[in-house]
PDB file of C-alpha atoms in Angstrom:
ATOM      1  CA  UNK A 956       0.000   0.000   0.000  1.00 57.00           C
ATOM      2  CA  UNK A 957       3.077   2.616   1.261  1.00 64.00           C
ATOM      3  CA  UNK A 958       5.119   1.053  -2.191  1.00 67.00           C
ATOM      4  CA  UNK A 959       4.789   3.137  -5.549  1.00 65.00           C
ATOM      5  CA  UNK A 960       2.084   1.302  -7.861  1.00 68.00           C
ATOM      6  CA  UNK A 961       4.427   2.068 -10.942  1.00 68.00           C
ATOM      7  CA  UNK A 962       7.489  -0.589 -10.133  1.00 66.00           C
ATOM      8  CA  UNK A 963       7.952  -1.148 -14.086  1.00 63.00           C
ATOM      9  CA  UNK A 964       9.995   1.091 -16.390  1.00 62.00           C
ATOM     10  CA  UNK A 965       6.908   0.936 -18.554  1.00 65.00           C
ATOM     11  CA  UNK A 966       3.321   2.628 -17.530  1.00 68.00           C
ATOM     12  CA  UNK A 967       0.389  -0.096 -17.017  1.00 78.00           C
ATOM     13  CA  UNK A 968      -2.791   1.395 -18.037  1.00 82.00           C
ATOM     14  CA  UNK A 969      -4.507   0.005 -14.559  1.00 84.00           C
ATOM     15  CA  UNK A 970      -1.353   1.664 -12.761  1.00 85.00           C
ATOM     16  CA  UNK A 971      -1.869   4.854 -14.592  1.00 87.00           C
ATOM     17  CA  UNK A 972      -6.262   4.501 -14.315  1.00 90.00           C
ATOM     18  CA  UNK A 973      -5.504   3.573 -10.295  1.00 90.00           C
ATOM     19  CA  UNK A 974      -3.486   7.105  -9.922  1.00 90.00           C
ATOM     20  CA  UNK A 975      -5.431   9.114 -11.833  1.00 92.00           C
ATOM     21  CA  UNK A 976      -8.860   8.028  -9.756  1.00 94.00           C
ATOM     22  CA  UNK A 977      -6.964   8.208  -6.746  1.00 94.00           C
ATOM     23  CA  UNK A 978      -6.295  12.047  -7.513  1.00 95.00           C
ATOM     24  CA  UNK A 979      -9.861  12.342  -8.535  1.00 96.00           C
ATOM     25  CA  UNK A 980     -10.829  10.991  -5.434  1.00 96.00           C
ATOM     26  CA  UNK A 981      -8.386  12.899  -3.338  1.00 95.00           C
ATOM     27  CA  UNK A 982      -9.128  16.571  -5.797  1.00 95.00           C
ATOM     28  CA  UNK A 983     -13.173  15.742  -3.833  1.00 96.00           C
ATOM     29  CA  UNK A 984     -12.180  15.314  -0.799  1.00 96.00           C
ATOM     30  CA  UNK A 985     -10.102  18.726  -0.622  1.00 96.00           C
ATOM     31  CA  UNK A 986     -12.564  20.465  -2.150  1.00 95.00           C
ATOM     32  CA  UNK A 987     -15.466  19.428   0.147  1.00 95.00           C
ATOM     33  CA  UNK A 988     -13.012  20.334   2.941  1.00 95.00           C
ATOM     34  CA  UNK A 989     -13.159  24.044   1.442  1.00 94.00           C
ATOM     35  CA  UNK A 990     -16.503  24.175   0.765  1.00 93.00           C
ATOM     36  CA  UNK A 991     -17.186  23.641   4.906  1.00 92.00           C
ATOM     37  CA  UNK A 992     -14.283  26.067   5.670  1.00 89.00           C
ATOM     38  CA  UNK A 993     -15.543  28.718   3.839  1.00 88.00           C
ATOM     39  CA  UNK A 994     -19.598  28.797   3.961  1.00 84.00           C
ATOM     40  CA  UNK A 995     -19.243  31.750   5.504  1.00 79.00           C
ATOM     41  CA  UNK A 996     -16.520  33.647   3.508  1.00 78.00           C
ATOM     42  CA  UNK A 997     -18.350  32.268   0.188  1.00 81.00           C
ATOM     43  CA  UNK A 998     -16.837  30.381  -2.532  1.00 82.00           C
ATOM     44  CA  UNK A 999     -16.846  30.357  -6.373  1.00 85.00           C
ATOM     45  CA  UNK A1000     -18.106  27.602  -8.187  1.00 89.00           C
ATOM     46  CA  UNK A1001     -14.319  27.651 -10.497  1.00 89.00           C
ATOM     47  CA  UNK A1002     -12.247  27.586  -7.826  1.00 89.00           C
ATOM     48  CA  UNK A1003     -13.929  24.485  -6.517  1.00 92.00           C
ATOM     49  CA  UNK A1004     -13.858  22.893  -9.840  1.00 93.00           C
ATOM     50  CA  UNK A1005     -10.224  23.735 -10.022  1.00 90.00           C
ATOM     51  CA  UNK A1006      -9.670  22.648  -6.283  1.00 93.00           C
ATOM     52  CA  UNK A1007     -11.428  19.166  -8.007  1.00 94.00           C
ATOM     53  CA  UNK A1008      -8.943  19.400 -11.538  1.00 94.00           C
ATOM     54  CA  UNK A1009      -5.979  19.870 -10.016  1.00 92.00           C
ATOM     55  CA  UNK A1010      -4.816  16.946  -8.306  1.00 93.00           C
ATOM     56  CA  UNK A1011      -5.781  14.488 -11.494  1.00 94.00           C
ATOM     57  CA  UNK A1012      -4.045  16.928 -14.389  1.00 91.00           C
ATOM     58  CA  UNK A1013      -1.039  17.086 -11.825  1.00 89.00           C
ATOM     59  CA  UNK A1014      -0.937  13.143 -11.146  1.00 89.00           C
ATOM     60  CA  UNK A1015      -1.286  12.115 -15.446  1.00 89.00           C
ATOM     61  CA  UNK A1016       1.570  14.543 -16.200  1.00 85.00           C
ATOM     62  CA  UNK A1017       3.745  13.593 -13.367  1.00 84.00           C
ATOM     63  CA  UNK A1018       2.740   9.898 -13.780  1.00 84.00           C
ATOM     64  CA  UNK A1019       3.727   9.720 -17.974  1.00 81.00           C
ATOM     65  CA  UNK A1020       7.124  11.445 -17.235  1.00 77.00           C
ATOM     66  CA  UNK A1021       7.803   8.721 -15.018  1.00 66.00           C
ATOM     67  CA  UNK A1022      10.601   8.145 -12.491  1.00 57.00           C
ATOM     68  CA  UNK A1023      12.839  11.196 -13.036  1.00 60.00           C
ATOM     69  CA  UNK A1024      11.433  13.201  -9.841  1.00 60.00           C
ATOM     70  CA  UNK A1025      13.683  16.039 -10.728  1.00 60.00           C
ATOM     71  CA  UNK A1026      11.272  16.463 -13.504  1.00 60.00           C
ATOM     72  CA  UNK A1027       8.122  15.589 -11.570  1.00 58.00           C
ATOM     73  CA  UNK A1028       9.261  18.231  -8.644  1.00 62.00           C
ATOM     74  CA  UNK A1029       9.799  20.974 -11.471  1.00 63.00           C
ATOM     75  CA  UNK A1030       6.470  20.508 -13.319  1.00 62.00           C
ATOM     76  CA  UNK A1031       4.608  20.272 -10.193  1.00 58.00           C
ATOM     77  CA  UNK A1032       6.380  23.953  -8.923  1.00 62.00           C
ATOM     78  CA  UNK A1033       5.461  25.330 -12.746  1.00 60.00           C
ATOM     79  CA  UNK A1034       1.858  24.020 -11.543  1.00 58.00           C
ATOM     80  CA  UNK A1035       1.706  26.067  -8.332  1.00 57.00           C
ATOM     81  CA  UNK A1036       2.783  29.633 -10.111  1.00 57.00           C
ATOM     82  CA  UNK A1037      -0.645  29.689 -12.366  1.00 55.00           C
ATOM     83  CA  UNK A1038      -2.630  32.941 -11.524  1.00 48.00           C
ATOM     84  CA  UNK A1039      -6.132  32.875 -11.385  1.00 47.00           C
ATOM     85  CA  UNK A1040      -7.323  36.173 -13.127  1.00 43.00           C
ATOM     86  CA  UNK A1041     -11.173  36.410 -12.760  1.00 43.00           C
ATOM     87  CA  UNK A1042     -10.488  36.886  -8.688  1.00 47.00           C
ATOM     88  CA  UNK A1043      -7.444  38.332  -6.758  1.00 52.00           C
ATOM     89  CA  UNK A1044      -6.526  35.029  -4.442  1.00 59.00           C
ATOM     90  CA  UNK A1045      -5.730  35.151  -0.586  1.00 77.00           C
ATOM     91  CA  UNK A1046      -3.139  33.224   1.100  1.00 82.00           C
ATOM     92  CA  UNK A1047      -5.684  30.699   2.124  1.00 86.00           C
ATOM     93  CA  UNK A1048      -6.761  30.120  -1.709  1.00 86.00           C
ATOM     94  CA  UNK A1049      -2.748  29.355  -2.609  1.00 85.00           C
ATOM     95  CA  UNK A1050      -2.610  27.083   0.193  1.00 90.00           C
ATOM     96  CA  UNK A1051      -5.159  25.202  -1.600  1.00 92.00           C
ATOM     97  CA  UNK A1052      -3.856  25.094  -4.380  1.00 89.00           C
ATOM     98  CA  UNK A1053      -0.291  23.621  -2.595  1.00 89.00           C
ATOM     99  CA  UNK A1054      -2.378  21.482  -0.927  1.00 94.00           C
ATOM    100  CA  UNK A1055      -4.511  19.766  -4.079  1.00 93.00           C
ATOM    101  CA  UNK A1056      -0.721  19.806  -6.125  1.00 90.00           C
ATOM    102  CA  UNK A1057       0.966  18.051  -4.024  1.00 91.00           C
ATOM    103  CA  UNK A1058      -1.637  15.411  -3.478  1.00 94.00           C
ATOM    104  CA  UNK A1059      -2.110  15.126  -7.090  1.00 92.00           C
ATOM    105  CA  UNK A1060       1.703  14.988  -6.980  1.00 88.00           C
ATOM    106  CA  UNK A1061       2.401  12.203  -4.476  1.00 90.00           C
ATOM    107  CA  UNK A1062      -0.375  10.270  -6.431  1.00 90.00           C
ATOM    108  CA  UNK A1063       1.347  10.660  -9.905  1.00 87.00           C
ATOM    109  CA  UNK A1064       4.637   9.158  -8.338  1.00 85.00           C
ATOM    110  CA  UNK A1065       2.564   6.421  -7.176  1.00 86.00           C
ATOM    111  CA  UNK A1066       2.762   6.387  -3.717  1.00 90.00           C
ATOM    112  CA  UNK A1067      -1.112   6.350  -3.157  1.00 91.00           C
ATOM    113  CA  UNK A1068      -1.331   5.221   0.423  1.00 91.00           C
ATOM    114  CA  UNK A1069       0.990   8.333   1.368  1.00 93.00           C
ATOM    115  CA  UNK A1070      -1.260  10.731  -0.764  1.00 93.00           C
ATOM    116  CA  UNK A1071      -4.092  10.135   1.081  1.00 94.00           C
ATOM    117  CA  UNK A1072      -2.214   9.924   4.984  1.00 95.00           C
ATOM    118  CA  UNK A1073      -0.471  13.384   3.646  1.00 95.00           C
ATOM    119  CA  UNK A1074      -3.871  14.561   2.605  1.00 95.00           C
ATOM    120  CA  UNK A1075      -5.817  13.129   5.941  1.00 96.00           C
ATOM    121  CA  UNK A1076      -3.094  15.055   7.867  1.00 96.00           C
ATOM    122  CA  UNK A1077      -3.637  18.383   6.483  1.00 96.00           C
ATOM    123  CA  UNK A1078      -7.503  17.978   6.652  1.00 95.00           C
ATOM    124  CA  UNK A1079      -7.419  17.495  10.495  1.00 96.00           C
ATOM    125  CA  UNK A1080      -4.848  20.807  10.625  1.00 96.00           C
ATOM    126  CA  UNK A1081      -7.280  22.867   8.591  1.00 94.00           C
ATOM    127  CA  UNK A1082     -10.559  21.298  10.590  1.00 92.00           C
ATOM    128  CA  UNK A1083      -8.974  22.228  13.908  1.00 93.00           C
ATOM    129  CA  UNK A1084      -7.666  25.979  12.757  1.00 91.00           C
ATOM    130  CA  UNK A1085     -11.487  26.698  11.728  1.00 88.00           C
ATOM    131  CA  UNK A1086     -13.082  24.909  14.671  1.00 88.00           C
ATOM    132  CA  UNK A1087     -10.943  26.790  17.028  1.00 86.00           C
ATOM    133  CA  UNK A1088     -10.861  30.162  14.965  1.00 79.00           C
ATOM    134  CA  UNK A1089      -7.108  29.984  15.380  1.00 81.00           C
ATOM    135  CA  UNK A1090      -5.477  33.710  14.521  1.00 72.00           C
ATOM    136  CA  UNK A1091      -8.762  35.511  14.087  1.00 68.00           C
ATOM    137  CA  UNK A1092      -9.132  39.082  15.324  1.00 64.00           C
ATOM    138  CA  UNK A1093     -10.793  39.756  18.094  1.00 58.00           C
ATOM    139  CA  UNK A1094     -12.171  43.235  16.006  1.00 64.00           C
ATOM    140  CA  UNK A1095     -13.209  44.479  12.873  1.00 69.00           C
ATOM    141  CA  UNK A1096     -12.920  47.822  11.367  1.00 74.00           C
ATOM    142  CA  UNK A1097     -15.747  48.953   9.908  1.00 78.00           C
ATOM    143  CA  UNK A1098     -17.218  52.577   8.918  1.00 82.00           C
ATOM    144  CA  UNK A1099     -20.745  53.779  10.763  1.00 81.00           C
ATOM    145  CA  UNK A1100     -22.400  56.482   9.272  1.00 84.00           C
ATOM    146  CA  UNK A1101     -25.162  58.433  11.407  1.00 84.00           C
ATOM    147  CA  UNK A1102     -27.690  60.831  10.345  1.00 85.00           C
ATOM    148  CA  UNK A1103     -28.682  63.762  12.647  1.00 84.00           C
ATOM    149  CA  UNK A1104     -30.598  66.735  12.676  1.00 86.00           C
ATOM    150  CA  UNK A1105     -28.361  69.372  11.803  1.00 81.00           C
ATOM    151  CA  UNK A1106     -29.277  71.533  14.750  1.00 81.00           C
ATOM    152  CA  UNK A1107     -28.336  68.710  17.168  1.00 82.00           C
ATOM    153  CA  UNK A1108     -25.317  68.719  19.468  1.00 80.00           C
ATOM    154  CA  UNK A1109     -23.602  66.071  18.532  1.00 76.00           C
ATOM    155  CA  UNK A1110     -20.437  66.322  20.491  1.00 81.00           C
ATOM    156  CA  UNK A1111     -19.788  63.169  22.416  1.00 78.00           C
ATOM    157  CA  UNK A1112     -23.312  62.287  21.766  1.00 78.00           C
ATOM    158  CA  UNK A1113     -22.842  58.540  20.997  1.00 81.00           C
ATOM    159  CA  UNK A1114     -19.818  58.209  23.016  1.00 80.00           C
ATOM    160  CA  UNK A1115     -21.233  55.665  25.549  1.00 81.00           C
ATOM    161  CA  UNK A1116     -22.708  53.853  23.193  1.00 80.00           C
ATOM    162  CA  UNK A1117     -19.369  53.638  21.268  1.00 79.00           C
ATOM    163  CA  UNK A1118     -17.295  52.585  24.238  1.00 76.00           C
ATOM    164  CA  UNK A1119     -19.591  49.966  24.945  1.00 78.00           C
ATOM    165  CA  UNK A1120     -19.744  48.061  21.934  1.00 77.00           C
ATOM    166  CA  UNK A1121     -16.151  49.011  20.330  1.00 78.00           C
ATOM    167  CA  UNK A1122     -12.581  49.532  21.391  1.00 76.00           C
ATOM    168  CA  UNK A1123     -11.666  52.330  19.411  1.00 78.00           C
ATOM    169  CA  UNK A1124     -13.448  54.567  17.094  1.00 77.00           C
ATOM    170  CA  UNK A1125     -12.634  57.980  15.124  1.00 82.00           C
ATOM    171  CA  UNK A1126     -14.825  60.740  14.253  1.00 82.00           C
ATOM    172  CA  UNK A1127     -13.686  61.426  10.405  1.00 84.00           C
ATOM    173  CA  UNK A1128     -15.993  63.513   8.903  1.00 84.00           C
ATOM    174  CA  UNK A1129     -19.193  65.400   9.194  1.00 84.00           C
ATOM    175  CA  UNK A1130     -20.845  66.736   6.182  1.00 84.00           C
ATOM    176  CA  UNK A1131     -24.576  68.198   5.510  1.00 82.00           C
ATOM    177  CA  UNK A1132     -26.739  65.799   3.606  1.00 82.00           C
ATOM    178  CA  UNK A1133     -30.658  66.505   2.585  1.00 77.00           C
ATOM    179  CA  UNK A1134     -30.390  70.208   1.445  1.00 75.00           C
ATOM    180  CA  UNK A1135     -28.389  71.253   5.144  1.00 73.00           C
ATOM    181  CA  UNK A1136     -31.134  69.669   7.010  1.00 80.00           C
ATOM    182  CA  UNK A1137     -29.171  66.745   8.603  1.00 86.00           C
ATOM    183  CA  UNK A1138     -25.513  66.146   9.453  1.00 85.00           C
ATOM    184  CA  UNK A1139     -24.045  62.813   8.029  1.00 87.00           C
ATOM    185  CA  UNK A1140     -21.600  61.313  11.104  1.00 85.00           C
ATOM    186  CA  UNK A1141     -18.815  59.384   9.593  1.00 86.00           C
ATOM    187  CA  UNK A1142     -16.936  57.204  11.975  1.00 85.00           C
ATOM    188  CA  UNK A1143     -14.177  54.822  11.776  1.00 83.00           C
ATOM    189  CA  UNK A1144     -15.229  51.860  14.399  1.00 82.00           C
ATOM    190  CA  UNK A1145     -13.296  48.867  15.750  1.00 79.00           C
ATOM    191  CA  UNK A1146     -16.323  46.247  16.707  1.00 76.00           C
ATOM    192  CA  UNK A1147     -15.707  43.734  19.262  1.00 71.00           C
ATOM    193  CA  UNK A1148     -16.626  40.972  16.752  1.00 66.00           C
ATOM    194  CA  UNK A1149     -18.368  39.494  19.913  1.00 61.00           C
ATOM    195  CA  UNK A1150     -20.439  42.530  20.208  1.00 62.00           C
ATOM    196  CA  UNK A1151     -24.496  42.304  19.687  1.00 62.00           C
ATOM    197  CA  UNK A1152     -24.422  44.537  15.988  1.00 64.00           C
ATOM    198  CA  UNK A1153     -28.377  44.659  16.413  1.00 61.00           C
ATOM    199  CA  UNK A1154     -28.270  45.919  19.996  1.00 63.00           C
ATOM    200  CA  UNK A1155     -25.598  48.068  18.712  1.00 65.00           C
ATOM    201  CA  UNK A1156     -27.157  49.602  15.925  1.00 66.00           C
ATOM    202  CA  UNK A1157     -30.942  50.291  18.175  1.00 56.00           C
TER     203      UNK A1157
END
């Protein structure tokens, strides 16, 4: 199971079919992992699909150059450079896309029962980061605008309300909206993210 599939110089077709469905398999598995990571981010439906591609395109080219892993280790870095231009990618979208290579990788070389231990082991590590909300802020900056009537004090008018649901907020501008008949507030907020937004906001 832990040995390379391809032990001849020559590639089998039901070597070469047992890779590439391994890949296929594994390409599913990663992207169902970042589907449930990121329900609340969102998702695009391409980036799954390429999440899906990658580790079976990576695994047949890898797998028909055969055993010069020189060659295999090059190709699969060439793989990991491609830009995605329809949507600017974070750093967790390019660990994905390490993360389905290299899978796609180890299964190309054969070793099929590593592909999937390497690919079980960096599913638990991404499961427990989200679970536990590892390196999230404990804020978020955000920008509350307020409308007041414009003969309204509005000097430290909100500050209690401010203090209580934020740890830090800026008054940057004040400007007449609806013909001078209200003042537009424009703060710069940072909301405990723990903080009630509705209770905030009455």
């Amino acid at each position: 199971m832990f040995n390379s599939i391809f032990q001849d110089s020559e590639l089998a077709l039901n070597t070469f079919l047992m890779a590439t469905l391994s890949a296929v398999a594994a390409g599913f598995i990663i992207s169902l992992i970042y589907l449930i990571t990121n329900k609340k981010e969102g998702y695009s439906q391409s980036y799954v699909w390429t999440i899906i591609m990658l580790p079976p395109i990576v695994a047949i080219v890898i797998a028909t150059i055969g055993n010069n892993v020189a060659s295999s280790l090059s190709l699969a870095g060439a793989f990991t450079l491609v830009r995605f231009r329809s949507a600017p990618g974070d750093p967790k979208q390019i660990a994905y896309v390490f993360y389905a290579t290299a899978t796609g990788l180890i299964c190309g070389l054969g070793y099929i029962g590593y592909a999937f231990i390497f690919l079980a082991i960096i599913a638990a590590i991404i499961t427990i980061l989200h679970k536990t909300k590892f390196g999230a802020p404990a804020t978020s900056s955000m920008t509350l605008k307020i409308s007041i009537p414009e003969n309204l004090n509005y000097v430290g008018l909100f500050d209690n309300v401010l203090s209580k649901y934020s740890t830090d907020w800026r008054l940057k501008r004040v400007k007449t909206t609806e013909f001078g008949t209200l003042f537009e507030l424009i703060y710069s907020i940072e909301m405990n993210n723990s903080a009630n937004q509705k209770a905030f906001i009455d």
